[in-house]
Coordinates of N, CA and C and ligand atoms in Angstrom, one line a residue:
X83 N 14.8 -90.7 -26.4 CA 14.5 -90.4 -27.8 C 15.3 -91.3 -28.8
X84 N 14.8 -91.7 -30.2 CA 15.3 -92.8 -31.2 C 16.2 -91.8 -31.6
X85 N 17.7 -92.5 -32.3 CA 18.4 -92.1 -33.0 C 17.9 -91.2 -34.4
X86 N 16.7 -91.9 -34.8 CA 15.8 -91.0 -36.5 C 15.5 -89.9 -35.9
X87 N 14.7 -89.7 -34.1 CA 14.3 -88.5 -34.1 C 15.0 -87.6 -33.4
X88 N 16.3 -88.2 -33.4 CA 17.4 -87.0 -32.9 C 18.2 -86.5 -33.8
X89 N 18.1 -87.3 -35.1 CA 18.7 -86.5 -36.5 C 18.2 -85.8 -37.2
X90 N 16.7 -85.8 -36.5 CA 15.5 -85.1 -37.3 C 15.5 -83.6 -36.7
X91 N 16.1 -83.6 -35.3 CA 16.4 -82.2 -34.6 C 18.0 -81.8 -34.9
X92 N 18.8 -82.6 -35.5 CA 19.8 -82.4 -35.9 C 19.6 -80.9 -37.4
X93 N 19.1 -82.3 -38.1 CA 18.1 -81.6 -39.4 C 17.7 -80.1 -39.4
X94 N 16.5 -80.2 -38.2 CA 16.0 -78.9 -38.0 C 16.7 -77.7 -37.6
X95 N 18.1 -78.2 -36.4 CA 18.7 -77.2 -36.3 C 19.7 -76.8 -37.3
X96 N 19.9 -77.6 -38.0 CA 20.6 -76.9 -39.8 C 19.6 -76.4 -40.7
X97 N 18.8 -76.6 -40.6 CA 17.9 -75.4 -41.3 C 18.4 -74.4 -41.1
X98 N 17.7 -74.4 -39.6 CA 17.6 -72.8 -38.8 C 18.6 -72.1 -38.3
X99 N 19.7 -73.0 -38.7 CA 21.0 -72.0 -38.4 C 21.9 -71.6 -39.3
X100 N 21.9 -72.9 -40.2 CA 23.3 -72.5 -41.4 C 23.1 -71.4 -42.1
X101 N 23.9 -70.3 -42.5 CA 23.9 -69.9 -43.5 C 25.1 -69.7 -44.7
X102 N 24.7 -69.6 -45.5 CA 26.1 -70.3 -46.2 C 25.7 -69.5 -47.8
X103 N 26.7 -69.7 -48.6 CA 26.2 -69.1 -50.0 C 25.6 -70.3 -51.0
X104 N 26.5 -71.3 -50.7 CA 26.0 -72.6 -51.3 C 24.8 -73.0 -51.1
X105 N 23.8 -72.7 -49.7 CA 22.4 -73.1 -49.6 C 21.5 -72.2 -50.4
X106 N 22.0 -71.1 -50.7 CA 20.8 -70.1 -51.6 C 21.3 -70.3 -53.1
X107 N 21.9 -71.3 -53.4 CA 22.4 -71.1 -54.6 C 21.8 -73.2 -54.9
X108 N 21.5 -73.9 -53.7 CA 21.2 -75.1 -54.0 C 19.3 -75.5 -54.3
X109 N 19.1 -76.4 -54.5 CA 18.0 -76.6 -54.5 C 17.6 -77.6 -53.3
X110 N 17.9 -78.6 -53.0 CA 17.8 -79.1 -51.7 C 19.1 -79.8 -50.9
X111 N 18.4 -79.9 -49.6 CA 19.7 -79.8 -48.7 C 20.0 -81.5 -48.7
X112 N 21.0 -81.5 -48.8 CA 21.4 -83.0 -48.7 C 21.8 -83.3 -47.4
X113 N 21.1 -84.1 -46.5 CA 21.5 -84.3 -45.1 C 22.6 -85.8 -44.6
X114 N 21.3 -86.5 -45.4 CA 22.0 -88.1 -45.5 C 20.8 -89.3 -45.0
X115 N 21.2 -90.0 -45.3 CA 20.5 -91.5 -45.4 C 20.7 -92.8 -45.1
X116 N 20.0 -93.8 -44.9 CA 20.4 -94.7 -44.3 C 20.0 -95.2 -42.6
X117 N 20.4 -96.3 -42.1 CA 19.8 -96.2 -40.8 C 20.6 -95.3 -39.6
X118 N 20.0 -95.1 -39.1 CA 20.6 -94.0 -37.9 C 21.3 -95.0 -36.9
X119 N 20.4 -96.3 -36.9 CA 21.3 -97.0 -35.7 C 22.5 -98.2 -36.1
X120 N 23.3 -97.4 -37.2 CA 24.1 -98.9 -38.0 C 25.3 -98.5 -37.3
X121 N 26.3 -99.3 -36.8 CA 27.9 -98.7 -36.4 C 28.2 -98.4 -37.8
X122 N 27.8 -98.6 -38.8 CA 28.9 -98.0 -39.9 C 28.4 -96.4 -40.7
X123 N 29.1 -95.7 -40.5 CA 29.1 -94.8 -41.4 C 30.1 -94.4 -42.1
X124 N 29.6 -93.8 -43.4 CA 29.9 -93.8 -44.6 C 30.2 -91.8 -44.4
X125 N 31.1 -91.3 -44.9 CA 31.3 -89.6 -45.4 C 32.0 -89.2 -46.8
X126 N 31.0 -88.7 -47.3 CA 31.4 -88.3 -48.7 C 32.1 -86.9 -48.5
X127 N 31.9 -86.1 -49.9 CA 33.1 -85.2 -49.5 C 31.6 -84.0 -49.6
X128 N 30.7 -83.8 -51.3 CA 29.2 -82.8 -51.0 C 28.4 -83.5 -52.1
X129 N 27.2 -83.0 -52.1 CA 26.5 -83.6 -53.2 C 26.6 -82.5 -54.3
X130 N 26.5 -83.8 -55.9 CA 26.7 -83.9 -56.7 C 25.1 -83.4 -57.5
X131 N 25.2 -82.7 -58.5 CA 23.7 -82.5 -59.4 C 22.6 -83.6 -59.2
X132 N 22.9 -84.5 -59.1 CA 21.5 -85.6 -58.9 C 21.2 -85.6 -57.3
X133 N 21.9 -85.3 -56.5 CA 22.2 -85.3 -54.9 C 21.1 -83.8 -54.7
X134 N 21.6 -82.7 -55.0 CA 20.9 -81.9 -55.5 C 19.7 -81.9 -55.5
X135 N 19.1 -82.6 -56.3 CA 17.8 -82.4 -57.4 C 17.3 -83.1 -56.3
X136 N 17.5 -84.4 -55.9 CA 16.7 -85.6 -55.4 C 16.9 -85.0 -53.7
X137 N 17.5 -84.8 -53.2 CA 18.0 -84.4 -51.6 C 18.5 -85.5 -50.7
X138 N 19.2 -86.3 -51.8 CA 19.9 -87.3 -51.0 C 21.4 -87.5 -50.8
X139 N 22.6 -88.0 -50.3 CA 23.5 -88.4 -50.7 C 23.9 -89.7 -51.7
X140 N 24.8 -89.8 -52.6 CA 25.3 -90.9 -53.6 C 23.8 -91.7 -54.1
X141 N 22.8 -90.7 -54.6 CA 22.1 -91.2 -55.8 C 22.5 -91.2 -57.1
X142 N 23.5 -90.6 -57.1 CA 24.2 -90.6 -59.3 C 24.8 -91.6 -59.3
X143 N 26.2 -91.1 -60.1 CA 26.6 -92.4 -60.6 C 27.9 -93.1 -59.7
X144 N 28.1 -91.8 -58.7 CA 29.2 -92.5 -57.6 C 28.6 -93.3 -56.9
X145 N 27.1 -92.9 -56.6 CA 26.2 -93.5 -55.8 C 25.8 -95.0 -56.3
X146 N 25.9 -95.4 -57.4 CA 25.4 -96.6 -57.9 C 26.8 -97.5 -57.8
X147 N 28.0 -97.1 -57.9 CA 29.5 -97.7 -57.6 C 29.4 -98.1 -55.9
X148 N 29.0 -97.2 -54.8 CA 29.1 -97.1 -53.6 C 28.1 -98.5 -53.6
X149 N 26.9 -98.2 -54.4 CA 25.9 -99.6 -53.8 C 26.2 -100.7 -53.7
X150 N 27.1 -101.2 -55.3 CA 27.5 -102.2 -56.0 C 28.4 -102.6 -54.7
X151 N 29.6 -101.8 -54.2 CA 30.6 -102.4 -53.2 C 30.3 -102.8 -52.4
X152 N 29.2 -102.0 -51.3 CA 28.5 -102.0 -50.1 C 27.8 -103.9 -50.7
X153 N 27.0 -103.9 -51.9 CA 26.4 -105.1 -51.8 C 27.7 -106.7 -52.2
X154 N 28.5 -106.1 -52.7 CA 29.8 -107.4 -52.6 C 30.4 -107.8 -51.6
X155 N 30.3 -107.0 -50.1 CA 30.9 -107.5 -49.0 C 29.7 -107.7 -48.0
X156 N 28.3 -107.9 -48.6 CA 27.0 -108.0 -48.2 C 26.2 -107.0 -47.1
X157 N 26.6 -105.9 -47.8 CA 25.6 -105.0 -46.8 C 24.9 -104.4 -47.8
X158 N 23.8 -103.3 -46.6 CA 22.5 -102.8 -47.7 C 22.7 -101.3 -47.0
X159 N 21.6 -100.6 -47.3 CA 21.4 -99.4 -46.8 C 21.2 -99.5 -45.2
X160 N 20.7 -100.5 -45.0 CA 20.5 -101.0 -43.8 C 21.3 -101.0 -42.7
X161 N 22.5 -100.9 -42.9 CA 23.6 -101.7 -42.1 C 24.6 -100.4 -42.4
X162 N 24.1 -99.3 -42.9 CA 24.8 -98.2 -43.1 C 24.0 -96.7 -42.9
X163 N 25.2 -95.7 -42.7 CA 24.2 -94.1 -42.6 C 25.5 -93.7 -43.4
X164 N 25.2 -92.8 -44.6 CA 25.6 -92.2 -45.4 C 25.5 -90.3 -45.0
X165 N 26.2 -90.0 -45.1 CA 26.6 -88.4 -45.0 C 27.5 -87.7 -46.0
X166 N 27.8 -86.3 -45.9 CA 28.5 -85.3 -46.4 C 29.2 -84.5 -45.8
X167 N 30.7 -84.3 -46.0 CA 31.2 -83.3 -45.3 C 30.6 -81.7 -45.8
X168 N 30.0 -81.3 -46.7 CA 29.1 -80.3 -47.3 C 27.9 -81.0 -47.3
X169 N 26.9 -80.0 -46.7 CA 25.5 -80.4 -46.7 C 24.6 -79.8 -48.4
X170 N 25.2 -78.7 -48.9 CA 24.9 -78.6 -50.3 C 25.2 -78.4 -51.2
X171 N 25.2 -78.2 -52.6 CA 26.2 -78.6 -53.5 C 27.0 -77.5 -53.8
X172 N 28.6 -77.3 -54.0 CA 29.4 -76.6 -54.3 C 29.1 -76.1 -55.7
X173 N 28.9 -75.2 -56.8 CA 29.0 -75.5 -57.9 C 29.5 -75.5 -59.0
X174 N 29.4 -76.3 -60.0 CA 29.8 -77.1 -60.6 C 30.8 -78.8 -60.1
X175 N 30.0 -78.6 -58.8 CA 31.3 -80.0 -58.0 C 32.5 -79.7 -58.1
X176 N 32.6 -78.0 -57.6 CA 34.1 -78.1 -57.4 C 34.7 -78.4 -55.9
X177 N 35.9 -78.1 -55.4 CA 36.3 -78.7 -54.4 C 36.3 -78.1 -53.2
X178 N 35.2 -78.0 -51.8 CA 34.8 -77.5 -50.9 C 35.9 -76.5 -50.4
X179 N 35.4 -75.5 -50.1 CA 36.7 -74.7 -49.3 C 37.0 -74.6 -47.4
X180 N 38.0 -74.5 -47.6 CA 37.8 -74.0 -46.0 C 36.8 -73.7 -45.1
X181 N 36.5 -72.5 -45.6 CA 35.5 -71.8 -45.1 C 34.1 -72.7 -44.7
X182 N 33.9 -72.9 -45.9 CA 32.3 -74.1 -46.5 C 32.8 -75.1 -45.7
X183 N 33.6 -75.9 -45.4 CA 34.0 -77.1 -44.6 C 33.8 -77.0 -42.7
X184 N 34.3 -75.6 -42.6 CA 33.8 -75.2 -41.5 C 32.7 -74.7 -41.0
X185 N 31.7 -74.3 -42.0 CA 30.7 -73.9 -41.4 C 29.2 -75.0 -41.6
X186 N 30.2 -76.3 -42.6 CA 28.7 -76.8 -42.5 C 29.3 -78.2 -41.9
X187 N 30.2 -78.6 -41.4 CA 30.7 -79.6 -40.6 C 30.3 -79.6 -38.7
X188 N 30.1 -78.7 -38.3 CA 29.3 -78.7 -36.6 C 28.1 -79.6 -37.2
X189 N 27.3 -79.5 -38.1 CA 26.2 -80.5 -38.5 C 26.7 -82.3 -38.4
X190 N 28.1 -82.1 -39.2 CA 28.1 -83.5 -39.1 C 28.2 -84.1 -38.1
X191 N 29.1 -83.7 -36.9 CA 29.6 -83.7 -35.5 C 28.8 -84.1 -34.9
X192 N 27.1 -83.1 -35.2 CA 26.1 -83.5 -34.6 C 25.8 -84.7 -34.6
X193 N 25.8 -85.2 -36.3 CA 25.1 -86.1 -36.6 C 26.2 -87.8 -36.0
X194 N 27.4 -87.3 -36.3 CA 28.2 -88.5 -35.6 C 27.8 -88.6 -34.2
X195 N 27.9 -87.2 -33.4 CA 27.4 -87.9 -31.9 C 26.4 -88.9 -31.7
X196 N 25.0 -88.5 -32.6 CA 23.9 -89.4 -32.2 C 24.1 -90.4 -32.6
X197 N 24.3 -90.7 -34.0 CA 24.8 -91.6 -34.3 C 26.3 -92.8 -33.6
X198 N 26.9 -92.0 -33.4 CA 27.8 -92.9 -32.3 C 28.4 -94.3 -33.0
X199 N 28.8 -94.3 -34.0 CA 29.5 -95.6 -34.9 C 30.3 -95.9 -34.9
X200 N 30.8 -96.9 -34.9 CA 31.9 -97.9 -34.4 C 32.7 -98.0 -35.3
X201 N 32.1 -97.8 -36.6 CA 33.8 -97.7 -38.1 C 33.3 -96.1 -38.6
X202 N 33.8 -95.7 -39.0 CA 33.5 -94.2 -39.7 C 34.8 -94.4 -41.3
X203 N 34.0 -94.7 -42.4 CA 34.6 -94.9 -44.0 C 34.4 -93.5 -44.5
X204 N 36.1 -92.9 -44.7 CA 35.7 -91.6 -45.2 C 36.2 -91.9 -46.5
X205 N 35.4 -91.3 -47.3 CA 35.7 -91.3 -49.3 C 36.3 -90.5 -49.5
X206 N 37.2 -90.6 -50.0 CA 37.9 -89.3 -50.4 C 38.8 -88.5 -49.9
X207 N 39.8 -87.5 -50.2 CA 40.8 -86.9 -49.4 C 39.8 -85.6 -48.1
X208 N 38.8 -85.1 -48.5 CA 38.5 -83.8 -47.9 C 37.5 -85.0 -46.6
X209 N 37.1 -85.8 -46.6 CA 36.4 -86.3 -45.4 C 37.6 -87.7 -44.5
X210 N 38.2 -87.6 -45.7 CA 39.6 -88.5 -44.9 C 40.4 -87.5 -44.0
X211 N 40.8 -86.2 -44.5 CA 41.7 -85.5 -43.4 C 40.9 -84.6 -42.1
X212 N 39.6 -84.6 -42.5 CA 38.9 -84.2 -41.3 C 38.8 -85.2 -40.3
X213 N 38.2 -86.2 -40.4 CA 38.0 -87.3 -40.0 C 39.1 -87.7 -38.6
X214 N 40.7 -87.7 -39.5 CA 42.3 -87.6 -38.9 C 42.5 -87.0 -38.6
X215 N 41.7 -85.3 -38.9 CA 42.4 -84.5 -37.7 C 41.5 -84.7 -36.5
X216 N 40.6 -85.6 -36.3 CA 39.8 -85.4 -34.9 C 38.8 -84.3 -35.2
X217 N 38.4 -84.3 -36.6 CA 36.7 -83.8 -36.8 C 37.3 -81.9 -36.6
X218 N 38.7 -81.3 -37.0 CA 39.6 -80.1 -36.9 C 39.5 -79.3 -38.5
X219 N 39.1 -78.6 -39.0 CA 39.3 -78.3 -39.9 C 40.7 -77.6 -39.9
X220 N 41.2 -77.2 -38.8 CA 42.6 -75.8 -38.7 C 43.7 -77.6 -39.1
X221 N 43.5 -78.9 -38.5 CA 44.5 -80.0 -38.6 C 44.7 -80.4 -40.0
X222 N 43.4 -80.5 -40.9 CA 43.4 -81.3 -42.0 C 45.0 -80.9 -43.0
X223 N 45.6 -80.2 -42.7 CA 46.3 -79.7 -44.0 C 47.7 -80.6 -43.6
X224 N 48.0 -81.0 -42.1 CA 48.8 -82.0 -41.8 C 48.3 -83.1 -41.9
X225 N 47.5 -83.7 -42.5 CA 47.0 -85.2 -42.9 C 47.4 -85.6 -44.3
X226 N 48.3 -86.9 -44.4 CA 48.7 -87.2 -46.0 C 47.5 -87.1 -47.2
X227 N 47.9 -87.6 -48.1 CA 46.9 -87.6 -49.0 C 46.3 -89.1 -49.3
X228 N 44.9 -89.2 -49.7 CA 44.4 -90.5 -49.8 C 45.4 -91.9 -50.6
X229 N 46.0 -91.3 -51.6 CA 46.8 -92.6 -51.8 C 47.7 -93.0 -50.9
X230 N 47.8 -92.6 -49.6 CA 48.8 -93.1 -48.7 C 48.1 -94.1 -47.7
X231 N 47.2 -93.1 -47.4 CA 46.1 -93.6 -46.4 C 45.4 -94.5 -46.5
X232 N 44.9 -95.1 -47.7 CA 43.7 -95.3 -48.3 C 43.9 -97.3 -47.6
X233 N 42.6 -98.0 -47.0 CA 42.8 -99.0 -46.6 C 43.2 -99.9 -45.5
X234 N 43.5 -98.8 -44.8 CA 44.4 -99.0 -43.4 C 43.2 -98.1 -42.2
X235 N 43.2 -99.3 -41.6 CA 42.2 -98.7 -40.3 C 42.8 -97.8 -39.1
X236 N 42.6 -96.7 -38.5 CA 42.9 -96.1 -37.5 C 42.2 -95.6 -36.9
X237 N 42.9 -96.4 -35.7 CA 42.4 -96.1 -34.2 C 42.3 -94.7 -33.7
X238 N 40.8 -94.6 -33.4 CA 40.7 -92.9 -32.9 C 40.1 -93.1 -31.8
X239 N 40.5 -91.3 -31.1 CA 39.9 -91.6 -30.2 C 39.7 -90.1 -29.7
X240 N 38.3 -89.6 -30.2 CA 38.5 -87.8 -30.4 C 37.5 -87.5 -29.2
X241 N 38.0 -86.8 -28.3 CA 37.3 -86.6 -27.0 C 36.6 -87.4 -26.1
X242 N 37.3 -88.4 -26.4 CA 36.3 -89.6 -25.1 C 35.8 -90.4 -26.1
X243 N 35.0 -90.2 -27.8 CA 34.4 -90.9 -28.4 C 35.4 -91.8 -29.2
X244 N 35.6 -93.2 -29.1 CA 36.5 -94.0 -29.4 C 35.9 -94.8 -30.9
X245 N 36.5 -94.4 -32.0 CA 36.0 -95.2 -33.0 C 36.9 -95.6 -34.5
X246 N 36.6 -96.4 -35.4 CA 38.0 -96.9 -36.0 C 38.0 -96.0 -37.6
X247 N 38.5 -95.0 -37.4 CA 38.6 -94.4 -39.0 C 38.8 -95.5 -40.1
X248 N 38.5 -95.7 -41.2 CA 38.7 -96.4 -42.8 C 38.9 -95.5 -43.5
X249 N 39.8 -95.0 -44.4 CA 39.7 -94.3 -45.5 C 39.9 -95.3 -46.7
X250 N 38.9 -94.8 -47.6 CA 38.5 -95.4 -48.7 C 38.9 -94.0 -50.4
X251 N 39.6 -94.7 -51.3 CA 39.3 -93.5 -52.7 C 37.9 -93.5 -52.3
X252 N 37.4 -92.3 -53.2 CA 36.0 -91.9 -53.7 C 35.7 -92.5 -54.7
X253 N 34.6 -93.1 -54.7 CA 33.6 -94.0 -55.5 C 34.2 -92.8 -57.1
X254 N 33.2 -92.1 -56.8 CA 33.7 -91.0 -58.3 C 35.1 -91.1 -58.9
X255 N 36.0 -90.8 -57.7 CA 37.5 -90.9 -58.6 C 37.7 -92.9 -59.2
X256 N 37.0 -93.7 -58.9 CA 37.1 -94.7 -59.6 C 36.7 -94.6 -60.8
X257 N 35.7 -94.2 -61.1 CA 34.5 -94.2 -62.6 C 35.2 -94.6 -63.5
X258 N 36.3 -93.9 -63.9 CA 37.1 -93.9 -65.2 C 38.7 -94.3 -65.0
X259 N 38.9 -94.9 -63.3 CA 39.8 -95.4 -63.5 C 40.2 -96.6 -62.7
X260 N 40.4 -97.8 -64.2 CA 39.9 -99.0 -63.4 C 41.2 -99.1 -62.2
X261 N 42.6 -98.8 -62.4 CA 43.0 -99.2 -61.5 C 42.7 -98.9 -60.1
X262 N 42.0 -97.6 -59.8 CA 41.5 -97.3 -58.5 C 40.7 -97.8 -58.0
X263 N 40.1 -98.4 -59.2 CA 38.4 -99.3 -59.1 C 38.9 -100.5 -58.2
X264 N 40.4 -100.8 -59.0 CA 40.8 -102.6 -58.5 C 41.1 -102.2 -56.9
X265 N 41.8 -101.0 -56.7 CA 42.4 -100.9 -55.3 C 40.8 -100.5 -54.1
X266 N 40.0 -99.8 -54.8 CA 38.7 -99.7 -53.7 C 38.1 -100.6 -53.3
X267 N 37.8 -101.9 -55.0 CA 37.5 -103.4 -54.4 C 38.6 -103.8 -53.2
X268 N 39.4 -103.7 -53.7 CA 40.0 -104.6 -52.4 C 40.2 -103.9 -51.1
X269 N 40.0 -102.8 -50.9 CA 40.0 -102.1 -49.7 C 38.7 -102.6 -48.6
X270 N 37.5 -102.5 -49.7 CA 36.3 -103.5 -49.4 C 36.4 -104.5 -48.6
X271 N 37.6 -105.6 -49.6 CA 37.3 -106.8 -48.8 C 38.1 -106.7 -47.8
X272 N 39.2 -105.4 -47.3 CA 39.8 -105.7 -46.3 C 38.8 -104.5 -45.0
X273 N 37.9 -103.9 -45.2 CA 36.8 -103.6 -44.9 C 36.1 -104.1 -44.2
X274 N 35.7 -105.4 -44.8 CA 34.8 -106.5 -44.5 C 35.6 -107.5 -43.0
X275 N 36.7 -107.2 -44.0 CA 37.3 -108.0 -42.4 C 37.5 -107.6 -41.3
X276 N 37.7 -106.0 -41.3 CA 37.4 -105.1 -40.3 C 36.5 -105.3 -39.8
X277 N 35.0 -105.1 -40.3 CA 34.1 -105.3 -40.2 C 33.6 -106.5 -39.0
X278 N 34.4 -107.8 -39.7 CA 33.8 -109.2 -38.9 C 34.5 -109.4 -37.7
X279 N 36.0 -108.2 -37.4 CA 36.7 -108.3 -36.2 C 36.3 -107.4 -35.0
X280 N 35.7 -106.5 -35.7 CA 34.5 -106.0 -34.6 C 33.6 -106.4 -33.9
X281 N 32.3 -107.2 -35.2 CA 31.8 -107.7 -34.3 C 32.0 -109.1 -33.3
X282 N 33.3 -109.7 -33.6 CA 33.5 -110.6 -32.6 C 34.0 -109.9 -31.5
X283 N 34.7 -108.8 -31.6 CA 35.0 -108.2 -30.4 C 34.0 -108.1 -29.7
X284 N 32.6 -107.6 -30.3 CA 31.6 -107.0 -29.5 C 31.2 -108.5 -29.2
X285 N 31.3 -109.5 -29.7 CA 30.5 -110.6 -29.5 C 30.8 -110.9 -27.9
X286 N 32.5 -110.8 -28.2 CA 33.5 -111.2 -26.9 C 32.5 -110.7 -25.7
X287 N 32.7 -109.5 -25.6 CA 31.9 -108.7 -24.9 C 31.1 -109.3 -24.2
X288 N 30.1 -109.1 -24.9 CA 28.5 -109.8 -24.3 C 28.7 -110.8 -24.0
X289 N 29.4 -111.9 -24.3 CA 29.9 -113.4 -23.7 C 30.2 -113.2 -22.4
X290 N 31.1 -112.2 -22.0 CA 31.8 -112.0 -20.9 C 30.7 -111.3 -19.9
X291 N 29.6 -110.6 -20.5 CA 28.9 -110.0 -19.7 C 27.9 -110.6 -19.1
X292 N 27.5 -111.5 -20.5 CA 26.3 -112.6 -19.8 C 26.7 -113.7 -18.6
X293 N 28.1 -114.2 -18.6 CA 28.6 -115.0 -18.1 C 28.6 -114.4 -16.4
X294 N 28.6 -112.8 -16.4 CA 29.4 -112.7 -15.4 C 28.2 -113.0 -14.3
Ligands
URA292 N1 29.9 -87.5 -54.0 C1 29.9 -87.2 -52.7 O1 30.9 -87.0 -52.1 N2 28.7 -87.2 -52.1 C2 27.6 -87.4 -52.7 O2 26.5 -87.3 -52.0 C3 27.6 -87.7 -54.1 C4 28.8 -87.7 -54.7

């Protein structure tokens, strides 16, 4: 089975199982977007009123910051799968709880398995200390806070699945402040270099494999 149609039963079984106060109180469920088969994924922290309305992840105005970066170190939707550590909106966008983090995060787990990506960019402090604690909500509260973290790649390696955390600020917390704006650009381009040292690794690889 394709990675689309095993997020599509991902999907279904969050229908049919979550229950939560936030889903009777939202209008649609925000799952996430982008291609299923990219190593990169992207984790926001929940959707936002336009996220909401529309049932996607980063269509507002964090969403149009996130494009802009993604397109300066040359990538598209394409070459990415976008997610939420909340699958619906908190409200008024206030700050996920405990509780909410644990009951709608088994979804994401799911969706990282199938997915299976080789960088995982978390935005923000609440999908950066999940992330470091090994996907734990009981760990998150021993993880620093994003201005420490923010930029520096780490090596994970949570149950057998081996992959390179990025923590990035959140597009949003830039909006109104350029100097976070200057530090996420550049996190970007050190992103990108991340990015290009992977795939020579993987290139290594296949060289070594065809050869043998
Ligand atoms: N902020 C997020 O963290 N996620 C969204 O989907 C939109 C804004």
């Amino acid at each position: 089975m394709g990675k689309k149609k095993e997020l599509e039963k991902v999907r279904s079984h969050l229908l049919n199982s979550l229950t939560c106060p936030l889903r009777d109180a939202a209008t649609n469920l925000v799952f996430g977007k982008g291609n299923p088969e990219a190593s990169i994924l992207f984790i926001g922290e929940a959707p936002g009123e336009q996220e909401d309305k529309e049932g996607y992840p980063f269509v507002g105005a964090a969403g149009k910051q996130l494009d802009k970066l993604l397109r300066q170190i040359g990538l598209t939707l394409d070459d990415v799968y976008i997610a939420n550590i909340l699958k619906y909106r908190p409200p008024n966008n206030r700050n996920p709880t405990d509780e909410e983090i644990a009951r709608h995060t088994p979804y994401l787990i799911e969706q990282i398995k199938v997915i299976q990506p080789e960088v995982i960019c978390t935005l923000g402090n609440f999908s950066t200390k999940f992330v470091l604690a090994g996907f734990k909500v009981e760990g998150m509260k021993k993880i620093g806070g994003i201005s420490f973290l923010h930029g520096k790649p780490v090596e994970m390696n949570v149950e057998g699945f081996s992959f390179k955390a990025f923590p990035l600020y959140h597009p949003a917390a830039c909006l109104y402040k350029p100097t976070l704006r200057e530090e996420l650009e550049k996190d970007f381009v050190t992103l990108q270099k991340v990015l290009c040292l992977e795939q020579k690794e993987a290139k290594k690889g296949l060289e070594q494999w065809i050869s043998l």
